[in-house]
Short mmCIF file of C-alpha atoms in Angstrom, two decimals:
data_model
loop_
_atom_site.label_atom_id
_atom_site.label_comp_id
_atom_site.label_asym_id
_atom_site.label_seq_id
_atom_site.Cartn_x
_atom_site.Cartn_y
_atom_site.Cartn_z
CA VAL A 1 36.96 10.91 34.77
CA ILE A 2 33.62 12.12 36.09
CA VAL A 3 35.16 15.36 37.39
CA ASN A 4 35.30 16.46 33.72
CA ASN A 5 31.49 16.77 33.81
CA LEU A 6 30.68 20.35 34.82
CA ASP A 7 26.92 19.90 35.22
CA ARG A 8 27.05 17.63 38.26
CA LYS A 9 26.96 17.61 42.04
CA GLY A 10 30.34 17.09 43.66
CA LYS A 11 30.96 13.74 45.31
CA THR A 12 33.72 12.06 47.27
CA LEU A 13 34.26 8.43 46.31
CA TRP A 14 35.47 5.96 48.92
CA THR A 15 36.00 2.25 49.46
CA GLU A 16 36.55 -0.07 52.40
CA GLN A 17 38.66 -2.28 50.14
CA LYS A 18 42.45 -2.26 50.28
CA SER A 19 44.40 -1.21 47.19
CA GLY A 20 43.55 -3.44 44.22
CA ASP A 21 44.72 -4.19 40.70
CA PRO A 22 45.45 -1.44 38.16
CA LEU A 23 43.11 -1.00 35.19
CA ARG A 24 43.98 -3.05 32.09
CA LEU A 25 43.79 -1.14 28.80
CA ILE A 26 43.92 -3.51 25.83
CA PHE A 27 44.64 -2.26 22.30
CA THR A 28 43.40 -4.65 19.60
CA GLU A 29 43.72 -4.77 15.84
CA SER A 30 40.03 -5.09 14.96
CA SER A 31 36.59 -5.62 16.49
CA HIS A 32 36.91 -9.34 15.67
CA ASP A 33 40.23 -9.51 17.56
CA GLU A 34 38.68 -7.55 20.42
CA ALA A 35 35.95 -10.17 20.90
CA ALA A 36 38.39 -13.08 20.70
CA LEU A 37 40.83 -11.48 23.17
CA VAL A 38 38.15 -10.54 25.69
CA VAL A 39 36.66 -14.05 25.69
CA GLY A 40 40.17 -15.53 25.88
CA GLU A 41 40.96 -13.34 28.91
CA ILE A 42 37.74 -14.48 30.60
CA GLU A 43 38.61 -18.14 29.94
CA THR A 44 42.14 -17.69 31.29
CA ASN A 45 40.84 -16.28 34.57
CA LEU A 46 37.98 -18.71 35.23
CA ASN A 47 39.83 -20.14 38.24
CA ARG A 48 39.93 -16.61 39.68
CA THR A 49 36.63 -15.12 38.51
CA PRO A 50 33.56 -17.28 37.71
CA LEU A 51 31.43 -16.46 34.68
CA LYS A 52 28.53 -15.21 36.81
CA GLU A 53 30.86 -12.57 38.31
CA THR A 54 31.95 -11.29 34.88
CA VAL A 55 30.23 -8.81 32.55
CA ILE A 56 30.92 -7.40 29.08
CA LEU A 57 29.54 -3.86 28.74
CA TYR A 58 29.05 -2.16 25.36
CA ARG A 59 27.49 1.11 24.20
CA THR A 60 25.23 -0.27 21.44
CA ASN A 61 23.31 -3.53 21.25
CA ALA A 62 24.77 -4.31 17.82
CA GLN A 63 28.20 -4.86 19.42
CA SER A 64 27.00 -8.11 21.00
CA ARG A 65 27.28 -10.00 17.68
CA ALA A 66 31.05 -10.55 17.66
CA PHE A 67 31.10 -11.63 21.32
CA GLU A 68 28.11 -13.95 20.92
CA GLU A 69 29.73 -15.69 17.97
CA VAL A 70 32.99 -16.34 19.86
CA LEU A 71 31.09 -17.50 22.97
CA LYS A 72 28.94 -19.93 20.96
CA GLN A 73 32.02 -21.28 19.17
CA LYS A 74 33.61 -21.99 22.56
CA SER A 75 30.33 -23.27 24.14
CA ILE A 76 30.56 -20.68 26.92
CA PRO A 77 27.14 -20.00 28.47
CA TYR A 78 25.99 -16.37 28.47
CA GLN A 79 22.94 -14.20 28.95
CA ILE A 80 21.99 -10.83 27.50
CA ILE A 81 20.35 -8.50 30.02
CA GLY A 82 17.84 -5.96 28.72
CA GLY A 83 17.87 -7.37 25.20
CA ILE A 84 17.80 -10.50 23.07
CA SER A 85 20.52 -12.40 21.26
CA PHE A 86 21.73 -10.75 18.06
CA TYR A 87 20.39 -13.40 15.67
CA GLN A 88 17.00 -13.40 17.43
CA ARG A 89 16.40 -9.69 16.75
CA ARG A 90 13.49 -9.10 14.40
CA GLU A 91 15.33 -7.13 11.71
CA ILE A 92 18.08 -9.78 11.59
CA LYS A 93 15.54 -12.63 11.30
CA ASP A 94 13.83 -10.73 8.46
CA LEU A 95 17.11 -10.29 6.60
CA VAL A 96 18.14 -13.93 7.15
CA ALA A 97 14.74 -15.02 5.80
CA TYR A 98 15.47 -13.16 2.54
CA LEU A 99 18.85 -14.90 2.27
CA LYS A 100 17.34 -18.32 3.00
CA LEU A 101 14.78 -17.86 0.24
CA LEU A 102 17.57 -17.01 -2.19
CA VAL A 103 19.11 -20.44 -1.66
CA ASN A 104 15.96 -22.50 -1.05
CA SER A 105 12.81 -21.80 -3.07
CA LYS A 106 10.86 -24.33 -0.95
CA ASP A 107 11.29 -22.43 2.31
CA ASP A 108 7.67 -21.49 3.00
CA ILE A 109 8.43 -20.18 6.50
CA SER A 110 10.89 -17.61 5.15
CA PHE A 111 8.53 -16.74 2.31
CA LEU A 112 5.66 -15.95 4.68
CA ARG A 113 7.92 -13.91 6.95
CA ILE A 114 9.10 -11.54 4.21
CA ILE A 115 6.48 -11.52 1.45
CA ASN A 116 4.91 -8.43 3.01
CA TYR A 117 8.04 -6.89 4.51
CA PRO A 118 8.77 -4.18 3.68
CA ARG A 119 5.05 -3.60 3.21
CA ARG A 120 3.74 -4.49 -0.25
CA GLY A 121 0.02 -4.09 0.42
CA LEU A 122 -0.65 -7.83 0.57
CA GLY A 123 -3.51 -8.86 2.82
CA GLU A 124 -4.35 -12.13 4.53
CA THR A 125 -6.96 -12.95 1.88
CA SER A 126 -4.41 -12.81 -0.95
CA LEU A 127 -1.85 -14.91 0.95
CA LYS A 128 -4.51 -17.46 1.91
CA LYS A 129 -5.53 -17.77 -1.73
CA LEU A 130 -1.89 -18.23 -2.83
CA THR A 131 -1.41 -20.87 -0.11
CA GLU A 132 -4.49 -22.80 -1.23
CA ILE A 133 -3.43 -22.79 -4.89
CA ALA A 134 0.15 -23.86 -3.99
CA SER A 135 -1.17 -26.67 -1.79
CA ALA A 136 -3.51 -27.93 -4.49
CA LYS A 137 -0.68 -28.06 -7.03
CA GLY A 138 1.90 -29.46 -4.60
CA ASN A 139 4.16 -26.44 -5.01
CA SER A 140 5.97 -24.31 -2.46
CA LEU A 141 4.67 -20.77 -1.98
CA TYR A 142 7.61 -19.25 -3.84
CA GLU A 143 7.27 -21.71 -6.72
CA MET A 144 3.61 -20.70 -6.95
CA ALA A 145 4.57 -17.02 -6.80
CA LEU A 146 6.83 -17.61 -9.81
CA GLU A 147 3.67 -18.54 -11.74
CA ILE A 148 1.52 -15.71 -10.38
CA GLU A 149 1.00 -14.14 -13.80
CA THR A 150 -0.65 -17.36 -15.05
CA ILE A 151 -3.33 -17.37 -12.31
CA ASP A 152 -6.26 -15.66 -14.00
CA ASP A 153 -8.59 -15.14 -11.03
CA PHE A 154 -5.97 -13.57 -8.76
CA PRO A 155 -6.64 -9.85 -7.97
CA ALA A 156 -4.53 -7.45 -10.02
CA ARG A 157 -2.96 -5.39 -7.22
CA PRO A 158 -1.63 -8.27 -5.07
CA LYS A 159 -0.60 -10.07 -8.27
CA ALA A 160 1.56 -7.07 -9.23
CA ALA A 161 3.08 -6.90 -5.74
CA ILE A 162 3.96 -10.61 -5.74
CA SER A 163 5.36 -10.35 -9.25
CA LYS A 164 7.65 -7.48 -8.21
CA PHE A 165 8.81 -9.46 -5.15
CA VAL A 166 9.63 -12.47 -7.35
CA THR A 167 11.60 -10.27 -9.77
CA THR A 168 13.76 -9.02 -6.89
CA ILE A 169 14.39 -12.51 -5.49
CA GLU A 170 15.24 -13.92 -8.90
CA LYS A 171 17.65 -11.06 -9.56
CA TYR A 172 19.63 -11.87 -6.40
CA ARG A 173 19.41 -15.62 -6.93
CA GLU A 174 21.28 -15.05 -10.18
CA LEU A 175 23.80 -12.68 -8.57
CA LYS A 176 24.60 -14.82 -5.53
CA SER A 177 26.96 -17.25 -7.24
CA ASN A 178 29.24 -14.51 -8.58
CA SER A 179 29.05 -11.90 -5.82
CA ASN A 180 30.92 -11.29 -2.61
CA VAL A 181 28.42 -12.29 0.08
CA ALA A 182 28.71 -8.96 1.95
CA ASP A 183 28.26 -6.92 -1.23
CA LEU A 184 25.27 -9.07 -2.18
CA ILE A 185 23.62 -8.51 1.21
CA GLN A 186 24.30 -4.77 1.16
CA ALA A 187 22.88 -4.45 -2.36
CA LEU A 188 19.76 -6.35 -1.30
CA ILE A 189 19.33 -4.10 1.77
CA ASP A 190 19.61 -1.03 -0.46
CA GLU A 191 17.21 -2.34 -3.10
CA LEU A 192 14.58 -3.30 -0.52
CA LYS A 193 15.07 0.07 1.21
CA LEU A 194 15.16 -1.72 4.57
CA VAL A 195 16.77 1.24 6.34
CA GLU A 196 14.08 3.59 5.08
CA ALA A 197 11.39 1.09 6.09
CA LEU A 198 12.75 0.95 9.64
CA LEU A 199 12.90 4.74 9.88
CA GLU A 200 9.32 5.03 8.65
CA GLU A 201 8.04 2.26 10.89
CA ASP A 202 9.41 3.58 14.19
CA PRO A 203 11.96 6.43 14.13
CA LEU A 204 12.69 6.01 17.87
CA LEU A 205 13.71 2.35 17.54
CA ALA A 206 15.17 2.65 14.04
CA GLU A 207 18.71 3.64 15.06
CA ASN A 208 19.36 0.44 17.03
CA ARG A 209 17.78 -1.70 14.32
CA ILE A 210 19.85 -0.02 11.60
CA GLU A 211 22.97 -0.57 13.74
CA ASN A 212 22.07 -4.27 13.89
CA ILE A 213 21.66 -4.52 10.10
CA ASN A 214 25.00 -2.78 9.56
CA GLU A 215 26.62 -5.12 12.08
CA PHE A 216 25.17 -8.09 10.19
CA VAL A 217 26.85 -6.83 7.00
CA ALA A 218 30.08 -6.35 8.98
CA GLY A 219 29.86 -9.99 10.03
CA ALA A 220 29.40 -11.02 6.41
CA ARG A 221 32.52 -9.03 5.47
CA GLU A 222 34.52 -10.78 8.19
CA PHE A 223 33.25 -14.13 6.92
CA ALA A 224 34.09 -13.30 3.29
CA ALA A 225 37.64 -12.30 4.26
CA ALA A 226 38.31 -15.48 6.26
CA ALA A 227 36.32 -18.28 4.57
CA ALA A 228 37.79 -20.67 2.02
CA GLU A 229 34.43 -20.67 0.22
CA PRO A 230 32.75 -17.28 0.87
CA SER A 231 29.42 -18.16 -0.76
CA LEU A 232 25.96 -17.25 0.50
CA ASP A 233 25.21 -20.93 1.16
CA SER A 234 28.29 -21.37 3.35
CA PHE A 235 27.59 -18.05 5.12
CA LEU A 236 24.09 -19.25 6.03
CA SER A 237 25.55 -22.52 7.26
CA GLU A 238 27.99 -20.55 9.42
CA ILE A 239 25.38 -18.31 11.04
CA SER A 240 23.04 -21.27 11.60
CA LEU A 241 25.42 -22.08 14.47
CA TYR A 242 24.35 -18.82 16.12
CA THR A 243 20.64 -18.64 15.28
CA ASP A 244 19.39 -21.31 17.68
CA ILE A 245 17.77 -19.91 20.81
CA ASP A 246 20.19 -19.76 23.76
CA GLU A 247 20.33 -23.23 25.27
CA TYR A 248 21.92 -22.16 28.55
CA ASN A 249 18.87 -20.57 30.20
CA GLU A 250 18.90 -23.01 33.13
CA ILE A 251 22.63 -22.72 33.84
CA GLU A 252 23.42 -20.50 36.80
CA ASP A 253 27.11 -19.82 36.08
CA LYS A 254 27.00 -17.83 32.85
CA LEU A 255 28.63 -14.72 31.49
CA THR A 256 26.57 -11.52 31.28
CA LEU A 257 26.46 -9.17 28.27
CA MET A 258 24.62 -5.86 28.41
CA THR A 259 24.61 -2.23 27.36
CA LEU A 260 25.99 0.34 29.75
CA HIS A 261 22.47 1.72 30.20
CA ALA A 262 21.36 -1.60 31.70
CA ALA A 263 24.28 -1.85 34.13
CA LYS A 264 23.30 0.76 36.71
CA GLY A 265 22.89 -0.71 40.19
CA LEU A 266 24.71 -3.96 39.37
CA GLU A 267 28.21 -5.08 40.42
CA PHE A 268 30.60 -7.74 39.13
CA GLU A 269 34.06 -8.84 40.14
CA ALA A 270 35.37 -8.40 36.59
CA VAL A 271 34.08 -5.80 34.13
CA PHE A 272 35.05 -5.43 30.46
CA ILE A 273 34.09 -2.11 28.85
CA VAL A 274 34.57 -2.65 25.12
CA GLY A 275 34.52 -0.45 22.01
CA LEU A 276 36.14 2.59 23.60
CA GLU A 277 36.41 4.66 20.43
CA GLU A 278 35.28 8.11 19.39
CA GLY A 279 31.95 7.96 17.60
CA LEU A 280 31.02 4.72 19.37
CA PHE A 281 31.67 5.57 23.02
CA PRO A 282 31.09 8.44 23.21
CA LEU A 283 28.50 8.13 20.45
CA GLY A 284 29.06 10.39 17.45
CA ARG A 285 25.80 12.27 17.89
CA SER A 286 26.75 13.29 21.45
CA LEU A 287 29.80 15.21 20.29
CA GLU A 288 27.74 18.14 19.07
CA ASN A 289 26.06 18.82 22.40
CA ALA A 290 27.90 19.35 25.70
CA LYS A 291 25.04 17.92 27.77
CA ASP A 292 24.88 14.78 25.64
CA LEU A 293 28.64 14.31 25.93
CA GLU A 294 28.38 14.62 29.71
CA GLU A 295 25.71 11.90 29.67
CA GLU A 296 28.12 9.64 27.74
CA ARG A 297 30.82 10.33 30.33
CA ARG A 298 28.35 9.53 33.12
CA LEU A 299 27.68 6.17 31.40
CA PHE A 300 31.41 5.48 31.36
CA TYR A 301 31.56 6.34 35.06
CA VAL A 302 28.64 3.97 35.75
CA GLY A 303 30.34 1.17 33.77
CA ALA A 304 33.73 1.60 35.43
CA THR A 305 32.25 1.62 38.93
CA ARG A 306 30.47 -1.71 38.33
CA ALA A 307 33.85 -3.42 38.84
CA LYS A 308 34.58 -4.76 42.32
CA LYS A 309 38.05 -6.17 41.59
CA HIS A 310 39.08 -6.10 37.91
CA LEU A 311 38.38 -3.49 35.21
CA TYR A 312 39.36 -4.04 31.58
CA LEU A 313 39.03 -1.40 28.86
CA THR A 314 39.35 -2.33 25.19
CA THR A 315 39.66 -0.41 21.95
CA ALA A 316 40.11 -1.59 18.34
CA ASP A 317 42.21 0.09 15.65
CA GLU A 318 39.61 -0.86 13.03
CA ARG A 319 35.89 -1.46 13.37
CA ASN A 320 33.83 -2.89 10.55
CA ARG A 321 30.89 -0.51 10.53
CA TYR A 322 29.73 0.51 7.03
CA GLY A 323 32.96 -1.06 5.79
CA MET A 324 36.29 -1.22 7.63
CA MET A 325 37.03 2.08 9.34
CA GLN A 326 40.08 3.41 11.18
CA THR A 327 39.16 4.48 14.69
CA ILE A 328 40.32 7.00 17.28
CA PRO A 329 40.57 5.89 20.94
CA SER A 330 37.90 7.34 23.21
CA ARG A 331 38.58 10.58 25.05
CA PHE A 332 37.52 8.78 28.25
CA ILE A 333 40.73 6.73 28.10
CA LYS A 334 42.80 9.91 27.94
CA GLU A 335 40.96 11.24 31.01
CA LEU A 336 42.08 8.30 33.17
CA PRO A 337 45.12 8.80 35.44
CA GLN A 338 47.87 7.17 33.42
CA GLU A 339 49.62 5.80 36.51
CA LEU A 340 46.57 3.58 37.16
CA LEU A 341 46.74 1.94 33.74
CA VAL A 342 48.58 -1.16 32.56
CA VAL A 343 48.61 -1.06 28.76
CA ASP A 344 48.39 -4.40 26.98
CA ASP A 345 48.98 -3.89 23.25
CA ARG A 346 47.76 -6.94 21.31
CA ARG A 347 48.12 -5.42 17.85
CA ARG A 348 50.35 -7.38 15.52
CA GLY A 349 54.00 -6.40 15.77
CA ARG A 350 53.53 -4.41 19.00
CA GLY A 351 54.96 -4.81 22.50
CA ARG A 352 52.59 -6.42 24.99
CA SER A 353 53.08 -4.23 28.07
CA GLN A 354 53.91 -0.54 27.75
CA SER A 355 52.76 2.99 28.56
CA TRP A 356 49.84 4.81 26.98
CA ASP A 357 52.22 7.12 25.09
CA ASP A 358 54.20 4.15 23.75
CA ALA A 359 50.99 2.48 22.61
CA LEU A 360 50.24 5.54 20.48
CA SER A 361 53.71 5.74 18.95
CA GLY A 362 54.85 4.36 15.61
CA ALA A 363 52.21 3.56 13.00
CA ALA A 364 49.33 4.39 15.32
CA GLY A 365 50.99 7.63 16.38
CA GLU A 366 50.77 8.89 12.81
CA ARG A 367 47.01 9.18 13.17
CA ARG A 368 45.34 12.11 14.90
CA TYR A 369 44.08 11.76 18.46
CA GLU A 370 42.72 15.24 19.13
CA TYR A 371 39.00 15.28 19.86
CA GLU A 372 37.80 18.80 19.16
CA SER A 373 37.91 18.45 15.37
CA ASP A 374 35.21 20.23 13.34
CA GLU A 375 34.49 16.86 11.77
CA TYR A 376 32.74 15.66 14.93
CA SER A 377 30.63 18.84 15.12
CA LEU A 378 28.87 17.65 11.94
CA ALA A 379 26.70 15.21 13.92
CA GLY A 380 23.13 16.49 13.91
CA ARG A 381 23.83 19.32 11.44
CA ILE A 382 21.77 20.15 8.35
CA VAL A 383 23.85 19.96 5.15
CA GLN A 384 23.34 20.62 1.45
CA HIS A 385 24.51 18.04 -1.11
CA PRO A 386 24.84 19.01 -4.81
CA THR A 387 22.83 15.95 -5.94
CA PHE A 388 20.64 14.83 -3.02
CA GLY A 389 19.72 18.26 -1.69
CA ARG A 390 19.22 19.03 1.98
CA GLY A 391 19.70 16.39 4.68
CA LYS A 392 20.54 15.78 8.34
CA VAL A 393 23.79 14.13 9.44
CA LEU A 394 22.79 11.15 11.61
CA ARG A 395 26.20 9.60 12.22
CA VAL A 396 29.89 10.49 11.90
CA GLU A 397 32.51 7.74 11.50
CA GLY A 398 36.28 7.84 11.16
CA ALA A 399 38.37 10.95 10.62
CA GLY A 400 40.36 12.80 7.96
CA GLU A 401 40.51 10.91 4.66
CA ASN A 402 38.32 8.16 6.17
CA LEU A 403 35.55 10.48 7.43
CA ARG A 404 32.23 8.87 6.57
CA LEU A 405 28.75 10.27 7.14
CA ASP A 406 25.26 8.81 7.37
CA ILE A 407 22.90 11.49 6.05
CA HIS A 408 19.11 11.29 5.78
CA PHE A 409 18.02 13.37 2.78
CA SER A 410 14.45 14.59 2.44
CA GLY A 411 12.66 12.64 -0.28
CA VAL A 412 15.73 10.49 -0.96
CA GLY A 413 16.35 8.55 2.26
CA LEU A 414 19.52 7.46 4.03
CA LYS A 415 22.84 7.74 2.19
CA LYS A 416 26.31 6.69 3.34
CA ILE A 417 28.81 9.24 2.03
CA MET A 418 32.59 9.69 2.09
CA ALA A 419 32.97 13.32 3.19
CA LYS A 420 36.07 14.03 1.09
CA TYR A 421 34.09 13.43 -2.14
CA ALA A 422 30.75 14.91 -1.11
CA LYS A 423 31.16 18.72 -1.53
CA LEU A 424 28.83 19.25 1.40
CA LYS A 425 27.81 22.66 2.67
CA VAL A 426 26.65 23.08 6.27
CA VAL A 427 23.44 25.13 6.23
CA GLY A 428 22.03 24.67 9.75
#
């Protein structure tokens, strides 16, 4: 694979080990199936490979969510290297606090976490005054905020900010009983302009945080599709299973999860490289620049060479990012010598063991698998939209009829757009 990088020093790879197992390439139906199958494979082989000698490698931190949920359900101890558990990430805790307040007006902890996020210009003095009044009346902070307009000696500016906050919360408290939980969460994210707030707060960290928020919505969509009662209350009950701090810190034999960036220098007996799809690994933004694409390929090389005995590669037909999207297998899979691969096709109605070409036949074979499409060259380009004006393409997802773009428009913010409807013009 690495020989496809032109900007590199030549190297001869060697090993003292005798010939080992072939690489396992696993096709899965969805990202949810991918997580379940990977964890199931790890469980099956515990007598061969202990947890501490196994690692799951992914390209983006947001991908940890699905694996963490399956691992917690099965009480399998794990650690995340170079990061924190999905539900302990700040932007996720902020979003969960909003949802908790929607279902429980007495939740003062959630209220204090989000009353000034995104920033509403509320200072400590105003919040201290609200707390004192609420305490004197025996009310929760939100219950007192509902009565903010009746407090005569409260400063006008913070009063207006609190009043606007209450209006938003009340709006979604009314909507929650009749809305799909994922649609409700997405609408709340859009109304609060959380994505724009993250971009403004720290543009360098924003991409990962936005990925996490989108992954949270993806989890809500999975829940809504599978739950007998897909309400906000039951969704919060479900994720409460995952929000406790990892209780396995003192256990030595635990599975490792990490990004490929964090894996350099480490080795494990069994390595799972997951999410091998165009736009995810390699990342969509790298497809515009040859040097960036070579860096993605180097990361794949690093990940693959972490494996001492067993290397698994997984790809999903559909990945729930910004809604369910059809995917295209990563070009890095195509660059592997096919005679070294054992293909394990776990998609419904497919044969379990077959060749790469067979795995792409039938329904999957009807999709396109070429990688030099002009669609991918849109990443990083400046485009003109008839309504929103000029913007920069931050992310490219899917292909053909399903091509979807994340575009940041000047003065408007981030918009998620289906390319086939957008009438975009590339201007730079």
